[in-house]
Short mmCIF file of C-alpha atoms in Angstrom, two decimals:
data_model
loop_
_atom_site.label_atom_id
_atom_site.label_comp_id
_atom_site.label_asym_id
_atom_site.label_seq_id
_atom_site.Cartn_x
_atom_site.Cartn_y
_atom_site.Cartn_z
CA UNK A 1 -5.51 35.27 -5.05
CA UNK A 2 -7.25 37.11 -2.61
CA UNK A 3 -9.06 34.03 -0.87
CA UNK A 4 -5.65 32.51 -0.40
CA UNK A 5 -4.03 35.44 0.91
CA UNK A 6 -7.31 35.58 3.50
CA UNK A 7 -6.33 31.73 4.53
CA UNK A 8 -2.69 32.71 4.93
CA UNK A 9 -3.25 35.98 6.97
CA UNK A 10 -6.14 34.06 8.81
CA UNK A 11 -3.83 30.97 9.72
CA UNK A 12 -0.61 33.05 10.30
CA UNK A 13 1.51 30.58 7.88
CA UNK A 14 4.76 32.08 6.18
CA UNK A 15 4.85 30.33 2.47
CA UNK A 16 7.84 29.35 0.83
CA UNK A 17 7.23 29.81 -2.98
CA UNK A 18 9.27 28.53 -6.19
CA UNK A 19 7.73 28.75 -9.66
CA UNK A 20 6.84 25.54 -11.56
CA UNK A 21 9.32 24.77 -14.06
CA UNK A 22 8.45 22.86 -17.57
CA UNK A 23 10.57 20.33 -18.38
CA UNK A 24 7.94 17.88 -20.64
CA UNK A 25 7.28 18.20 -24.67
CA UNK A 26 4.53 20.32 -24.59
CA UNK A 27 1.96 20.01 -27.76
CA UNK A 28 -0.84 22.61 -27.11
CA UNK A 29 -1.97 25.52 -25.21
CA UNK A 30 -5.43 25.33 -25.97
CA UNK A 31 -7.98 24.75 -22.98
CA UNK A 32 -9.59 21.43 -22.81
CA UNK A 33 -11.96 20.63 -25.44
CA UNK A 34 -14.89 19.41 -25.04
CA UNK A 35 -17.21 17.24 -27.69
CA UNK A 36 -19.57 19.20 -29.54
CA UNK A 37 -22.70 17.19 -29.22
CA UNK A 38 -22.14 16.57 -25.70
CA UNK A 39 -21.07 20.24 -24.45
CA UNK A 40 -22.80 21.68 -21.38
CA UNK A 41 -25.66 23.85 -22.15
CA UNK A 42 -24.56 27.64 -21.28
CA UNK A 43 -27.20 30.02 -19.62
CA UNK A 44 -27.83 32.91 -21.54
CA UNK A 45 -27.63 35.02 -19.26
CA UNK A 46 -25.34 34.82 -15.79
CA UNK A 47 -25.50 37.64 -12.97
CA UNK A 48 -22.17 38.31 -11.21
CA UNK A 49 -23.08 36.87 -8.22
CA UNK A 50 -23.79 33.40 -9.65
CA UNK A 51 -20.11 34.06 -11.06
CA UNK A 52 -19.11 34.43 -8.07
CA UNK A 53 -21.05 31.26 -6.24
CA UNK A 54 -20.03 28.66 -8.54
CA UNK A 55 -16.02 30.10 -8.43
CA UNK A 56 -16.18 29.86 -4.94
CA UNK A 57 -17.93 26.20 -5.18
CA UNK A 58 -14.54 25.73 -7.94
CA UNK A 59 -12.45 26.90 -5.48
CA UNK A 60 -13.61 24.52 -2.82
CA UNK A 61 -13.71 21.64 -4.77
CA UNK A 62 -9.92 22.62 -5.87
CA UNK A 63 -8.82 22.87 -2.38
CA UNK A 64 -10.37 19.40 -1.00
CA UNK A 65 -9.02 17.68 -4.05
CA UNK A 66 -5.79 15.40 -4.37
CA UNK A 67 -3.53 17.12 -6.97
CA UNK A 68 -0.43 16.41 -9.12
CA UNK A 69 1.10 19.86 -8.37
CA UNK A 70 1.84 21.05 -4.86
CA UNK A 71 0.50 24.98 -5.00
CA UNK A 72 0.89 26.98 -2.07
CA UNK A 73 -1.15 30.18 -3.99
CA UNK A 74 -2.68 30.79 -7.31
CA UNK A 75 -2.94 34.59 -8.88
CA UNK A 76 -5.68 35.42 -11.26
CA UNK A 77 -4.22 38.06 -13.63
CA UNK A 78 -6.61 40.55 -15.19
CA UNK A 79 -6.64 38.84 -18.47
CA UNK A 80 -8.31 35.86 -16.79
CA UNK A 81 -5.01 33.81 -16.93
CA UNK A 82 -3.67 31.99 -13.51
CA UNK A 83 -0.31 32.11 -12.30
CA UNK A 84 0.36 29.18 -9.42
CA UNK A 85 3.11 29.18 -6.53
CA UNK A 86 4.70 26.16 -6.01
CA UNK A 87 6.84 23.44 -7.22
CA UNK A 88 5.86 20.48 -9.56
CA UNK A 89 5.64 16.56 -8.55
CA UNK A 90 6.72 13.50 -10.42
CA UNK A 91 4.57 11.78 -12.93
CA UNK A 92 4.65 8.58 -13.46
CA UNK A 93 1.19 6.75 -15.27
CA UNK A 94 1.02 3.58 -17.54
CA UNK A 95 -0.80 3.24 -20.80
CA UNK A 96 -1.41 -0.34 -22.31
CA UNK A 97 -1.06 0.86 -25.58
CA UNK A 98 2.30 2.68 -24.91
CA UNK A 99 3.77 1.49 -21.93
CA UNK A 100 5.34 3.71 -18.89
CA UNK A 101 5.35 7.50 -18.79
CA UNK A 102 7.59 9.41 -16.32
CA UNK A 103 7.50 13.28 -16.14
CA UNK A 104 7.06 16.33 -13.98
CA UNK A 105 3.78 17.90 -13.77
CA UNK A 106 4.67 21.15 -15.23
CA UNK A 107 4.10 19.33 -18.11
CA UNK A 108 0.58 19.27 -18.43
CA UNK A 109 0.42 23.34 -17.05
CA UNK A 110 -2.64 22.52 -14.47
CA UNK A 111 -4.61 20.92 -17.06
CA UNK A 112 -4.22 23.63 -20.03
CA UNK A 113 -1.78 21.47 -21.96
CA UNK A 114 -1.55 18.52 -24.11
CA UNK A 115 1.46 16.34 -23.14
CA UNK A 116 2.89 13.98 -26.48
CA UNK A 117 5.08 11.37 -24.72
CA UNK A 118 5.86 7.92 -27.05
CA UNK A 119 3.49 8.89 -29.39
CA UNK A 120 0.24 8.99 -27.18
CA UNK A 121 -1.32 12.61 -26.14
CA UNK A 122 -2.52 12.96 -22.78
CA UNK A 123 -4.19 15.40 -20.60
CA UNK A 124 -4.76 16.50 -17.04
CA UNK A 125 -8.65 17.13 -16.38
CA UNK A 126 -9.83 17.14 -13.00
CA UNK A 127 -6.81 16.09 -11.59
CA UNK A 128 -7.38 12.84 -13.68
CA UNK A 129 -4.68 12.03 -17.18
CA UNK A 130 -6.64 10.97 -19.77
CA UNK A 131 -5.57 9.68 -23.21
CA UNK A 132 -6.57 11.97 -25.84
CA UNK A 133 -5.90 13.46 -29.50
CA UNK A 134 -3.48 16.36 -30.50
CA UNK A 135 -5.70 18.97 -29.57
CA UNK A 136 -7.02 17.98 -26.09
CA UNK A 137 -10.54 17.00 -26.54
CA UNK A 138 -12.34 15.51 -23.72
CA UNK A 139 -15.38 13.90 -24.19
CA UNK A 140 -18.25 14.62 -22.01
CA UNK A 141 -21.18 12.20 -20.95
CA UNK A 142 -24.52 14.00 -19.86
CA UNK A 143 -23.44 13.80 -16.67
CA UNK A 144 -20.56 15.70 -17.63
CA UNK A 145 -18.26 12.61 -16.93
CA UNK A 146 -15.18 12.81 -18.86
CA UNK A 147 -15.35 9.40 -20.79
CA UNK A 148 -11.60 9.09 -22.56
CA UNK A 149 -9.22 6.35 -21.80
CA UNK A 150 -8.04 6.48 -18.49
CA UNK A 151 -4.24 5.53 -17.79
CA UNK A 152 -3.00 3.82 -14.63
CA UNK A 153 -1.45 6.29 -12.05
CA UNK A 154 1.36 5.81 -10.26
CA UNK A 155 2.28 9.64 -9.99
CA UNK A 156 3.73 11.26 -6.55
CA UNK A 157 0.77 13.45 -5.82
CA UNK A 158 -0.07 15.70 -3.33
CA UNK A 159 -1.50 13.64 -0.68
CA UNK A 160 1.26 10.99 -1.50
CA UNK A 161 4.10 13.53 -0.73
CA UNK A 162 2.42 14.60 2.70
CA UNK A 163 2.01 10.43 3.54
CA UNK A 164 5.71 10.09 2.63
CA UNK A 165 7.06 13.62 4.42
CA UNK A 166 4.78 12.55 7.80
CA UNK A 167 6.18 8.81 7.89
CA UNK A 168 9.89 10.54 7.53
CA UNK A 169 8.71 12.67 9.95
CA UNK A 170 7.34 10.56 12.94
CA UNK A 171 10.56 8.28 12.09
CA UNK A 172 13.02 10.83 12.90
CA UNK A 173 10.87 12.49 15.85
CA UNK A 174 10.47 8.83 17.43
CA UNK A 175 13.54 7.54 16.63
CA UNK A 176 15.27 10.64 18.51
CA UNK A 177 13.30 9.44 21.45
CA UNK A 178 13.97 6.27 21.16
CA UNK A 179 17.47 7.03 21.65
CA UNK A 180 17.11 9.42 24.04
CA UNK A 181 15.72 7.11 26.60
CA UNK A 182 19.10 5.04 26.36
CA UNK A 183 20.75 7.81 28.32
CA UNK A 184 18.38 8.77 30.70
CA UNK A 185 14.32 7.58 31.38
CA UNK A 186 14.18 11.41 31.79
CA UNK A 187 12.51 12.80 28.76
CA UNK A 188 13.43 15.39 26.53
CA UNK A 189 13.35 17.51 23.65
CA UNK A 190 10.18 16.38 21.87
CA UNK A 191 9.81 13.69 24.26
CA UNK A 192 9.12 16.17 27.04
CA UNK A 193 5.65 16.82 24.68
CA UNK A 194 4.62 13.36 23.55
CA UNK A 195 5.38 11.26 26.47
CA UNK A 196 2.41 11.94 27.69
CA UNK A 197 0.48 11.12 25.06
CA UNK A 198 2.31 7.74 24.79
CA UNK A 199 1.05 6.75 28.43
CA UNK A 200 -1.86 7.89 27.47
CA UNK A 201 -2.49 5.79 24.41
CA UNK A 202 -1.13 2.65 26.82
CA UNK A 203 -2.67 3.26 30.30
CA UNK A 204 -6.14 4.60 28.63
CA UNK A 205 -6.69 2.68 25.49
CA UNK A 206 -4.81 -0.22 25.32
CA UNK A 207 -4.36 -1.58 28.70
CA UNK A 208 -8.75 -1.43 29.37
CA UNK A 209 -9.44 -2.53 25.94
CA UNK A 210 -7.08 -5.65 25.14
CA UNK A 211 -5.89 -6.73 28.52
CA UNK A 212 -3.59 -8.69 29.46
CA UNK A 213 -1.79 -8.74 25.40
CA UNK A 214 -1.77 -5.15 25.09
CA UNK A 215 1.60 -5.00 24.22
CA UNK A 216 2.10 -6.80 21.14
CA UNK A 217 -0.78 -3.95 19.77
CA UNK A 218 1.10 -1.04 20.76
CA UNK A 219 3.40 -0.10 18.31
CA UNK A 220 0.50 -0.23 15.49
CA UNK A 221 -1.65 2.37 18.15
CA UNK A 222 0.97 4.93 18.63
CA UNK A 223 1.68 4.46 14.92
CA UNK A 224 -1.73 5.28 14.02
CA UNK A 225 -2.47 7.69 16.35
CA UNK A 226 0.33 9.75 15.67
CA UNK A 227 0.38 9.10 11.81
CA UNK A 228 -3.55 10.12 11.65
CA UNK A 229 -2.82 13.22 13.96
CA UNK A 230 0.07 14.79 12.24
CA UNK A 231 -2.31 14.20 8.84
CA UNK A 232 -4.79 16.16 10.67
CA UNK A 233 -3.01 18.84 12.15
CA UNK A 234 -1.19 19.80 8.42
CA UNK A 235 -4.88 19.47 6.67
CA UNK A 236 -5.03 22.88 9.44
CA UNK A 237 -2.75 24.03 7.15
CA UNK A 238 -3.98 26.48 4.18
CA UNK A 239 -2.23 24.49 1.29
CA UNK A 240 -4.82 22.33 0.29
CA UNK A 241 -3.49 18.98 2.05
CA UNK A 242 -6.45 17.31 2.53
CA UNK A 243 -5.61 13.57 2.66
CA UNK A 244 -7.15 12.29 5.81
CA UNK A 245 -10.41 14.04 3.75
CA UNK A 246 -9.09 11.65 1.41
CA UNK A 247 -11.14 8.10 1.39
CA UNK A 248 -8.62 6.05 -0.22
CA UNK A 249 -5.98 6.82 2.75
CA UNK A 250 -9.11 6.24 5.40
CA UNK A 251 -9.99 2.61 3.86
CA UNK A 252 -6.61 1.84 3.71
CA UNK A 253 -5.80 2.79 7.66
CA UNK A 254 -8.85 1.01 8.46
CA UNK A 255 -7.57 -1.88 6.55
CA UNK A 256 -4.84 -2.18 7.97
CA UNK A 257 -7.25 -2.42 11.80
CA UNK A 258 -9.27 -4.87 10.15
CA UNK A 259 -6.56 -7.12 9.10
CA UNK A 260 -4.56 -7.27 12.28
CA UNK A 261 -7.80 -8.09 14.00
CA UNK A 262 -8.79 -10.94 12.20
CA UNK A 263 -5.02 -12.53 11.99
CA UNK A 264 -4.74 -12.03 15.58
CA UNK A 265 -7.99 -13.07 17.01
CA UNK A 266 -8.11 -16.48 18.98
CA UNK A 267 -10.52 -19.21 18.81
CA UNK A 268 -13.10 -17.82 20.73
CA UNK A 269 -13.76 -14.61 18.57
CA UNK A 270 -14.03 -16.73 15.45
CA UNK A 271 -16.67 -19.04 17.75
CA UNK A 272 -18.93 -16.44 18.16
CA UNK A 273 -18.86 -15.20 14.38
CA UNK A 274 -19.29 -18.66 12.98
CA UNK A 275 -21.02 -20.60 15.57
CA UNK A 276 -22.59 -18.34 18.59
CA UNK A 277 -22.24 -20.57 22.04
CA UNK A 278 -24.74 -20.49 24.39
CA UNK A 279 -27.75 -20.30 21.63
CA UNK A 280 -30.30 -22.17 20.13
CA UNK A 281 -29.81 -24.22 17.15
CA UNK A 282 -32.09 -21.87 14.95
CA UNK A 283 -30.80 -18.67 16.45
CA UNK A 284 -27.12 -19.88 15.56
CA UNK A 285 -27.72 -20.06 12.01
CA UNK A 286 -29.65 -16.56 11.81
CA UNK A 287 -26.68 -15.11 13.62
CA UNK A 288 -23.76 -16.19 12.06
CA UNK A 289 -24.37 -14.02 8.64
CA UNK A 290 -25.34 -11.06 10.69
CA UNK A 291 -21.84 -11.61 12.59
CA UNK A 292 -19.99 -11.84 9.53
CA UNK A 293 -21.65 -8.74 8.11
CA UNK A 294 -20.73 -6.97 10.90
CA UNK A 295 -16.67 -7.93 10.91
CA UNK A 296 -16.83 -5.57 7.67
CA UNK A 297 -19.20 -2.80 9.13
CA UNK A 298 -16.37 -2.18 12.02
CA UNK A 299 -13.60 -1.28 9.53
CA UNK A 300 -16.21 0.25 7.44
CA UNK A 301 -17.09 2.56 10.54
CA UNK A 302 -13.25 3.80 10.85
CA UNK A 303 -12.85 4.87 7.07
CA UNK A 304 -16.49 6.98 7.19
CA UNK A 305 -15.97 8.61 10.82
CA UNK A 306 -12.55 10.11 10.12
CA UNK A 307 -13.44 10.56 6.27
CA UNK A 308 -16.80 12.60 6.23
CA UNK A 309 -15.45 14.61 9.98
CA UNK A 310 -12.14 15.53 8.61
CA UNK A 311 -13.91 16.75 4.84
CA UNK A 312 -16.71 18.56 6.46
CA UNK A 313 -14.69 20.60 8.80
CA UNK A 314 -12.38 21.83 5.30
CA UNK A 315 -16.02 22.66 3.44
CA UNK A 316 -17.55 24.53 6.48
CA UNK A 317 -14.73 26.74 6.70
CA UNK A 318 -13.99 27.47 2.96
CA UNK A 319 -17.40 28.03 2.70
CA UNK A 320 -17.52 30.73 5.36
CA UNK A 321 -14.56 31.79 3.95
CA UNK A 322 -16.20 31.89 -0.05
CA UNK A 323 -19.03 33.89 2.18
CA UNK A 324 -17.37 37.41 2.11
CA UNK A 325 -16.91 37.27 -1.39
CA UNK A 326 -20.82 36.24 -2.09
CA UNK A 327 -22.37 39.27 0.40
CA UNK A 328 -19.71 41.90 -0.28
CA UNK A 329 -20.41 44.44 3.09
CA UNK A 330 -18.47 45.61 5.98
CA UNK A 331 -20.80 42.89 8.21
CA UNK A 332 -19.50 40.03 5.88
CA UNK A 333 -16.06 41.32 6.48
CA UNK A 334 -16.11 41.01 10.27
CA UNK A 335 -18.63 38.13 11.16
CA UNK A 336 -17.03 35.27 8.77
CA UNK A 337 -13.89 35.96 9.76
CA UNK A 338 -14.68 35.63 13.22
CA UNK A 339 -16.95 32.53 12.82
CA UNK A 340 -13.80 31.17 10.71
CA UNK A 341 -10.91 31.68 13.64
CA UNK A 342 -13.94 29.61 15.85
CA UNK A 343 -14.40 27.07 14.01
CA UNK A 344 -10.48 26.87 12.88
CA UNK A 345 -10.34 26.43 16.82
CA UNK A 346 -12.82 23.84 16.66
CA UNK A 347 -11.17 21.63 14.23
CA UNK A 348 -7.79 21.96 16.21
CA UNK A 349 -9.97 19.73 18.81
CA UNK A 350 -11.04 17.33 16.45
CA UNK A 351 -7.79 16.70 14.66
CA UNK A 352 -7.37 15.01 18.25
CA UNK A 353 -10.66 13.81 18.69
CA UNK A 354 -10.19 11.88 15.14
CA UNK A 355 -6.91 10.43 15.80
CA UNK A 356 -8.13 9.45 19.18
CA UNK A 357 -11.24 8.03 17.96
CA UNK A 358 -9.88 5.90 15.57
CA UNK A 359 -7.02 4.88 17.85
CA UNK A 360 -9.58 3.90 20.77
CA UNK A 361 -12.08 1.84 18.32
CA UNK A 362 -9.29 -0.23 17.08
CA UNK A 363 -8.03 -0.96 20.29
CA UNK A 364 -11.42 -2.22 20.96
CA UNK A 365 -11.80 -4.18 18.10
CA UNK A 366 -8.32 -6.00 18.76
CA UNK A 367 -9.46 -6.52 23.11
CA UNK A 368 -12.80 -8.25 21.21
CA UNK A 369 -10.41 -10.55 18.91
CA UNK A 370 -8.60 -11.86 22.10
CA UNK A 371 -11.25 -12.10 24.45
CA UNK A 372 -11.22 -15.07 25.98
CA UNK A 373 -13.91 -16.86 26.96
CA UNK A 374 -15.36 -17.39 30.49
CA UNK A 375 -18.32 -20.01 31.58
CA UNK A 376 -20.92 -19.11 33.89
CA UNK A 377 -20.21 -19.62 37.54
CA UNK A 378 -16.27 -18.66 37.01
CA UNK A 379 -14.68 -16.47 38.96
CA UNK A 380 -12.88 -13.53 37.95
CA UNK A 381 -13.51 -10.41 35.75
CA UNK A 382 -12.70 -10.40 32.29
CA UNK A 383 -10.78 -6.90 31.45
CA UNK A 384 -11.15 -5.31 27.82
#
């Protein structure tokens, strides 16, 4: 509880709680078990500071990870039981052998219990439902891999409630622009903030790096921009929402670049992929592969960039965070903290930089796609 409390003091964020409510058949309240023969070999002996390390490592891990529960605080009690804050999310998973499941995730109790729906058990572990037996046992490879039948998810989770609530969100900030601008061209209310951005994404990105067609790219920029920036600014948050640290919503944003760039390109961008102009016979056929490789290293680019930045700024500071509970002295107590608010700052900048970033390379990727192309001795400059 207490490293939570340090992230809400630190932050200055005022919670709203609830308490999870169970509304599944719940079968057992034993923790997970794990096969005999392929348990984890305990150390004999652990000090209270290597306690304390891999809790902390727990903790981190917990706090970058997608979940089916949204928790806004979690109390250890002194029996070693947990108590979470927070309200419960819909889950909905398919199993071939028994077809669709729909409950809340109360159900499963953060893992501890074994839910019976249509005569199949299943289990949360890791934030993954497994299929399982009446008593919860997960089976463990040597790598500590659980290895029992996965089921397909389809459940609202964490990061998929923060996608929805920021797409409802830039809808009704925009669309209150939108309509403000039929009154007056004189901005206001939130427009008096963002306008500025807005000619900024148009005068600075798209205009220099498309040209003359910026326009039919702009609503996809601002979307981006301001989808990936209001991601970035609630991963600032202290509840855990970590989903542009999330590389399944990267790869799909980066996608979505790479797809509007290839169905949008003219005939001179494919030209140079396929069949380089201007080249040797030889040279043409050792480019084109390298050309092609490299229309799937751009989008791969995008995903990594705002992936690894936006996950290593959440580890650095929960690590300096997990710090003051490893050393334990009045120097702890006052230099993490401090080096936490900095770098807190820090990744207030590069929520920006990210969102720009991102923004900025796909506009350059789309200018490339429409390029057109210009012989030698012809006047004129071509703008991207």
């Amino acid at each position: 509880m207490l490293k939570r409390v340090v992230l809400v003091l630190g932050f200055l964020s005022t919670f709203s709680t609830s308490f999870a409510q169970h509304d599944a058949v719940v079968v057992s309240e034993t923790p997970v078990a794990t096969a005999p023969a392929q348990a984890a070999e305990v150390p004999a002996a652990v000090t209270e500071k290597d306690k304390i390390k891999k809790e902390n490592k727990d903790f981190i891990t917990h706090h970058l990870l997608d979940a089916h529960s949204f928790d806004f605080m979690v109390e250890k009690n002194a029996d070693g039981t947990e108590k979470h804050w927070g309200f419960p999310l819909p889950v909905i998973f398919y199993d071939k052998a028994n077809g669709f499941h729909a409950m809340m995730s109360s159900a499963f109790h953060h893992g501890k219990e074994v839910v019976e729906s249509k005569g199949g058990y299943y289990k949360l572990f890791h934030e993954k439902i497994y299929k399982t037996d009446a008593s919860g046992t997960i089976n463990l490879d040597e790598h500590q891999h659980a290895t029992n039948e996965k089921v397909l998810d389809f459940s609202i989770t964490k990061t998929v409630l923060m996608v929805v609530v920021t797409a409802l969100l830039m809808i009704f900030i925009f669309g209150g622009i939108a309509k403000s601008y039929k009154n007056s061209l004189v901005p206001t209310g939130a427009g008096k903030i963002l306008e500025p951005l807005i000619l900024f994404i148009r005068d600075d990105i798209a205009k220099p790096n498309i040209g003359a067609k910026y326009q039919k790219y702009m609503s996809y920029l601002l979307t981006i921009f301001f989808f990936i920036l209001f991601l970035n600014v609630f991963g600032l948050l202290p509840f855990g929402i970590n989903v542009t640290g999330n590389i399944a919503i990267t790869a799909a944003l980066a996608i979505f670049t790479f797809l509007i760039t290839q169905f949008t390109a003219n005939k001179n961008y494919w030209q140079h992929i396929f069949w380089m102009p201007g080249l040797p016979l030889p040279m043409k056929i050792v480019m084109m592969p390298i050309e092609i490789i490299g229309m799937f290293i751009k989008p791969f680019a995008l995903l990594i960039r705002l992936f690894a930045n936006m996950t290593a700024g959440h580890i650095v500071i929960m690590s300096l965070i997990a710090m003051i509970y490893v050393f334990k002295n009045v120097i702890a107590g006052v230099a993490f903290p401090f080096l936490t608010f900095v770098l807190y700052l820090l990744e207030i900048l590069v929520a920006f930089l990210q969102a720009y970033i991102f923004t900025m390379l796909s506009a350059v990727y789309f200018g490339m796609a429409n390029e057109e192309h210009h012989h030698e001795g012809e006047e004129g400059v071509v703008h991207h």
